[in-house]
Structure formats: C-alpha cells, structure tokens
mmCIF file of C-alpha atoms in Angstrom:
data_model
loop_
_atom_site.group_PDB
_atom_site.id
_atom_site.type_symbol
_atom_site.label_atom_id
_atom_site.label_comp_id
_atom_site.label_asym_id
_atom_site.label_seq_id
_atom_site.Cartn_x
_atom_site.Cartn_y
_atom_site.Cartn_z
ATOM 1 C CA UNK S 277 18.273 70.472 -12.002
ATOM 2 C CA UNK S 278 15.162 71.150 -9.772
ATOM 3 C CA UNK S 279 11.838 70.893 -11.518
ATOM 4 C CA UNK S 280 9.975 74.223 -11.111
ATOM 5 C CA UNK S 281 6.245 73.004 -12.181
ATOM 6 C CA UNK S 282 3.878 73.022 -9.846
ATOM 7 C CA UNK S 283 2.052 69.863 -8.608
ATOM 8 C CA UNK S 284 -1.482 68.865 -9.179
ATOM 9 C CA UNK S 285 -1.658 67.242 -5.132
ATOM 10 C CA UNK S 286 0.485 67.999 -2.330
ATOM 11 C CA UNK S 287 2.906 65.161 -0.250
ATOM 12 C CA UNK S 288 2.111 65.400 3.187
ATOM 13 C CA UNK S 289 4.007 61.297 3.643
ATOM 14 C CA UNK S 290 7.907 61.443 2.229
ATOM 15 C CA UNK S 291 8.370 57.787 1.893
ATOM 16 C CA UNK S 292 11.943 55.835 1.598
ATOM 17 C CA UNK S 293 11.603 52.254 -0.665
ATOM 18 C CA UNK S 294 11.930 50.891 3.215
ATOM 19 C CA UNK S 295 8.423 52.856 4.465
ATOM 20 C CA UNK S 296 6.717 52.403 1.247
ATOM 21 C CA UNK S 297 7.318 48.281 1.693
ATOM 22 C CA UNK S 298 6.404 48.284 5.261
ATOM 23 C CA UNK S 299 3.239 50.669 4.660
ATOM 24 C CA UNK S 300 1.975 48.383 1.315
ATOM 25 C CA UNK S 301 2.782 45.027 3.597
ATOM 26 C CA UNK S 302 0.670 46.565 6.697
ATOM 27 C CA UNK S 303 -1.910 47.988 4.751
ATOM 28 C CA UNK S 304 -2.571 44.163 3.260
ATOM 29 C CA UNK S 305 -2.833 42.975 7.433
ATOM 30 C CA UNK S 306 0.439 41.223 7.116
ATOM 31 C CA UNK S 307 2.919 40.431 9.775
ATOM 32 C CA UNK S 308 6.665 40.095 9.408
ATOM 33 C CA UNK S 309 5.942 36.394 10.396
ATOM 34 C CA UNK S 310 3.461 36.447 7.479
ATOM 35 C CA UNK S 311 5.860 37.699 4.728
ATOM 36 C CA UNK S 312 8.646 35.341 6.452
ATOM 37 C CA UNK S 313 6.889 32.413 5.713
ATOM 38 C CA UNK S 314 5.477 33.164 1.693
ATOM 39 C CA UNK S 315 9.610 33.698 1.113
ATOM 40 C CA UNK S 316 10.987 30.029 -0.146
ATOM 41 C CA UNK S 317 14.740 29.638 0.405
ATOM 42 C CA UNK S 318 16.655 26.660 -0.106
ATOM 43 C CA UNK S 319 17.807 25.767 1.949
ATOM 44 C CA UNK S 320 14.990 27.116 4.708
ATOM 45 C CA UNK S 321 16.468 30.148 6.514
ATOM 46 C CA UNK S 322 14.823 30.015 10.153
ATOM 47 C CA UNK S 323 11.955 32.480 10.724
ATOM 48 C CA UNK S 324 14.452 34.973 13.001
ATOM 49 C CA UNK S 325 16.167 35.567 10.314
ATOM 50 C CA UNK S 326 14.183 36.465 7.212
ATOM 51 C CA UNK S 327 12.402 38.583 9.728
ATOM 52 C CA UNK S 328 15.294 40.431 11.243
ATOM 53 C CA UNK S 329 16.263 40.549 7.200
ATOM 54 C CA UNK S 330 13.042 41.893 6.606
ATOM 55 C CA UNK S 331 12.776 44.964 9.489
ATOM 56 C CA UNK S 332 16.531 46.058 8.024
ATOM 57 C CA UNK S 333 14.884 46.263 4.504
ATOM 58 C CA UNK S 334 12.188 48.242 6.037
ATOM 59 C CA UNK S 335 14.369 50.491 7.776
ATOM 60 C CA UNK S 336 16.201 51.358 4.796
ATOM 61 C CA UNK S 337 19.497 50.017 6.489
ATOM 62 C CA UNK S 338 20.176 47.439 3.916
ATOM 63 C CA UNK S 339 18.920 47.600 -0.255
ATOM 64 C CA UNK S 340 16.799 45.335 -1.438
ATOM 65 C CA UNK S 341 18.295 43.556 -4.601
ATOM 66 C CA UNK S 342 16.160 42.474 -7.619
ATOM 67 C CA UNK S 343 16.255 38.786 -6.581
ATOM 68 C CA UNK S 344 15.204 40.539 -3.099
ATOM 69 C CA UNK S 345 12.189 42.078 -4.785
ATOM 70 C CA UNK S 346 10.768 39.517 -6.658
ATOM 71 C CA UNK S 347 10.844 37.633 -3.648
ATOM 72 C CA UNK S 348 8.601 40.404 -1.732
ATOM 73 C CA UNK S 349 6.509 40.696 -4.548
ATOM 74 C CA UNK S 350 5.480 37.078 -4.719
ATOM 75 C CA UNK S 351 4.353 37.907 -0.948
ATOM 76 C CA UNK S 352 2.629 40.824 -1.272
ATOM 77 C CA UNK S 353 1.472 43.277 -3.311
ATOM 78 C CA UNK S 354 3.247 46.788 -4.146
ATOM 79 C CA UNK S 355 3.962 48.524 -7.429
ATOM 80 C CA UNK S 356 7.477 48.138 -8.863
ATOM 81 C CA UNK S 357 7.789 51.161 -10.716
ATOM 82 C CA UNK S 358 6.836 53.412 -7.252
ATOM 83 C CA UNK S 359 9.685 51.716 -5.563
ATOM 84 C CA UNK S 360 11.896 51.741 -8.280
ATOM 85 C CA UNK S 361 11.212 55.650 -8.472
ATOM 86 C CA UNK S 362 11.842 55.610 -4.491
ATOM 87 C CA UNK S 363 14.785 54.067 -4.491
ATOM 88 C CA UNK S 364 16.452 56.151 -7.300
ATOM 89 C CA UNK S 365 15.196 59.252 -5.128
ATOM 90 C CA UNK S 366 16.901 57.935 -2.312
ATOM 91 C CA UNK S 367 20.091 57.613 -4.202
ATOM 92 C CA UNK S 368 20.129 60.863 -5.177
ATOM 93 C CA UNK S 369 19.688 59.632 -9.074
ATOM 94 C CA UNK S 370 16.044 61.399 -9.233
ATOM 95 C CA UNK S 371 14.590 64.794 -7.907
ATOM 96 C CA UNK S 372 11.861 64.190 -5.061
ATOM 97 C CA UNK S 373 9.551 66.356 -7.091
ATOM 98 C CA UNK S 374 9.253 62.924 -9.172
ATOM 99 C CA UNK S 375 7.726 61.294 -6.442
ATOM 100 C CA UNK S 376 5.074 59.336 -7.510
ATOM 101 C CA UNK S 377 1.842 59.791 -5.840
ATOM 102 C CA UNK S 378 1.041 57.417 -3.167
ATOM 103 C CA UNK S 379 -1.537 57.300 -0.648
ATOM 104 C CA UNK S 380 -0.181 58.589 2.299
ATOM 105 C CA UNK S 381 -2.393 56.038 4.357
ATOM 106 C CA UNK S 382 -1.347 52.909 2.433
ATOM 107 C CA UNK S 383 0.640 53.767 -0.008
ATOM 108 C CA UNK S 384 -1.621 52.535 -3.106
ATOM 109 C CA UNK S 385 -1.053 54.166 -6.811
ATOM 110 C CA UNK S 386 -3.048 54.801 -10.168
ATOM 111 C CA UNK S 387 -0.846 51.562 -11.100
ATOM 112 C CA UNK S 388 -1.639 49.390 -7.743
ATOM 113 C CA UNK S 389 -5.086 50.706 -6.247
ATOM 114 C CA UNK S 390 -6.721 49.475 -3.277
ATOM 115 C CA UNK S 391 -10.026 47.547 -4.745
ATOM 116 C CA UNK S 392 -12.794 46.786 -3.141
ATOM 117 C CA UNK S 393 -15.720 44.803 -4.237
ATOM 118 C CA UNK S 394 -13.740 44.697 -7.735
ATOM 119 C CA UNK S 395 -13.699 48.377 -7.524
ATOM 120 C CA UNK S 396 -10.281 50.807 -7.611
ATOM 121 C CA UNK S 397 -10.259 53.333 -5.407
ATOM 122 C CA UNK S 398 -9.360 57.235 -7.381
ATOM 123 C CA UNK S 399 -7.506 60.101 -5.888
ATOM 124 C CA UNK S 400 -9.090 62.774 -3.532
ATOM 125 C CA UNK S 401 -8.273 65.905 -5.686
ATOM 126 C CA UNK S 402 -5.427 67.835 -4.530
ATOM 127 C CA UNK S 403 -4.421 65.597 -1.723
ATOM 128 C CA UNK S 404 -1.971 62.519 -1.369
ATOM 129 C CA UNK S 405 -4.780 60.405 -0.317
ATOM 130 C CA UNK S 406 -7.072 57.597 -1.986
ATOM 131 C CA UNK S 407 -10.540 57.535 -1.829
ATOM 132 C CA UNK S 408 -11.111 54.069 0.327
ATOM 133 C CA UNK S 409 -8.460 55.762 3.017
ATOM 134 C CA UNK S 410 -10.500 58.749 2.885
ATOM 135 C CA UNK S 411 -13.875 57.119 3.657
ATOM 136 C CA UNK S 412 -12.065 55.205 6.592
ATOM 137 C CA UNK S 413 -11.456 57.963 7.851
ATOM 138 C CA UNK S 414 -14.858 59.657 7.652
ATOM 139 C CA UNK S 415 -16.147 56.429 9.046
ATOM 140 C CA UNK S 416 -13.674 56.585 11.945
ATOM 141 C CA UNK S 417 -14.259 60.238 12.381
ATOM 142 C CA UNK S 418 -18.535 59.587 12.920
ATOM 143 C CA UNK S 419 -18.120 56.592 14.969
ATOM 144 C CA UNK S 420 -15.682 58.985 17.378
ATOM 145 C CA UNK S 421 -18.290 61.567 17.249
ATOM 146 C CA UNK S 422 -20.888 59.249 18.096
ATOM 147 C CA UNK S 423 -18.754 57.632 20.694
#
C-alpha cells in the first residue's frame, strides 16, 4: 500500500543496489581494477574476471550475495542499510517512497557522509544533494564562468 506522506527532499537520481555501488565506488576514485585487486579469493580468480563479475553486479544483471557484500565492503566504503533498502525496492518487497536519501552526486547518507577534513558533509534542504557535492559544483560553476 502506497505511502501518501509527503517528502521533506525530492529524488531527482532513482538508484538500483547496482548504480548505488558503482556511484559510492567512483565517488571514492576507484577503478574496477582497484576493487578487483582489495577482493582476496582463494584460490586467486584472474583480474578479467572479478572485473567482468564486478560490471554485472553494477549493472544489476546478477545479485550480490551477503558473502558478495562483505567482500565489497572490505574494498570500499558504502552504507549497508541504503543498499539493503535498494535492493528490497528492487524486488518489489518495499515501496520506492522508502528510498533512503542519497546524494544524487555520490550517493553518500546521514549514515555514510562524505568527510572532509574530519568534517561530514549535511543535506542541502529540500534537495537530494550533500553539501560537499553542492560546493563542487559552485566551484565548477565559477571556474566555467571565469573560463
């Protein structure tokens, strides 16, 4: 049953638990290769594969299992509970209007903020945006303008 309630910030980014890896894993500068290589298996799967195994997570075409998870989590940072929330979304298990909000740049949360200098970024009010996104993209927006 839909959720009539209104939202205190709009979703401009609908992300899948494949988009909201890739986004978290490119927002921290790494590469497939990168993530490929923090992944121990025994015995050692060659590169081309965890990567190929890797871009079909992303893609959404195959699941990622817990074991999967924990693995991608000792490589890079994302919050759990966000893609727990995505992936029951995404089988139907959870009403979208549950999303939890996420940066629409790089997919932070109030439970996995982008910090700085030791300091968490906050929420731009209304908007599906955090706040270090949204002074990257002033700062982009006056360098173009000086440009």
């Amino acid at each position: 049953m839909p959720h009539d309630a209104p939202k205190s910030w709009t979703t401009t980014v609908l992300f899948t638990p494949g988009s909201y890896l890739k986004t978290r894993r490119t927002a921290q500068l790494l590469t497939l290769q990168d993530v490929a290589a923090r992944i121990p298996t025994i015995p050692r799967d060659a590169e081309h594969d965890l990567i190929a195994w890797l871009e079909r997570i992303e893609a959404d075409l195959v699941p990622a299992s817990i074991n999967t998870i924990d693995a991608l989590h000792s490589a890079y940072r994302f919050d759990r509970s966000v893609l727990a929330a995505l992936a029951a979304i995404a089988r139907g298990e959870r009403d979208p209007i549950h999303t939890p909000r996420i940066c629409r740049i790089c997919a932070c949360s109030w439970r996995q903020p982008c910090t700085y200098d030791h300091v968490a970024c906050a929420w731009v009010a209304g908007e599906d945006l955090c706040t270090a996104c949204a002074d990257d993209l002033i700062a982009a927006a006056v360098v173009g303008a000086v440009a």
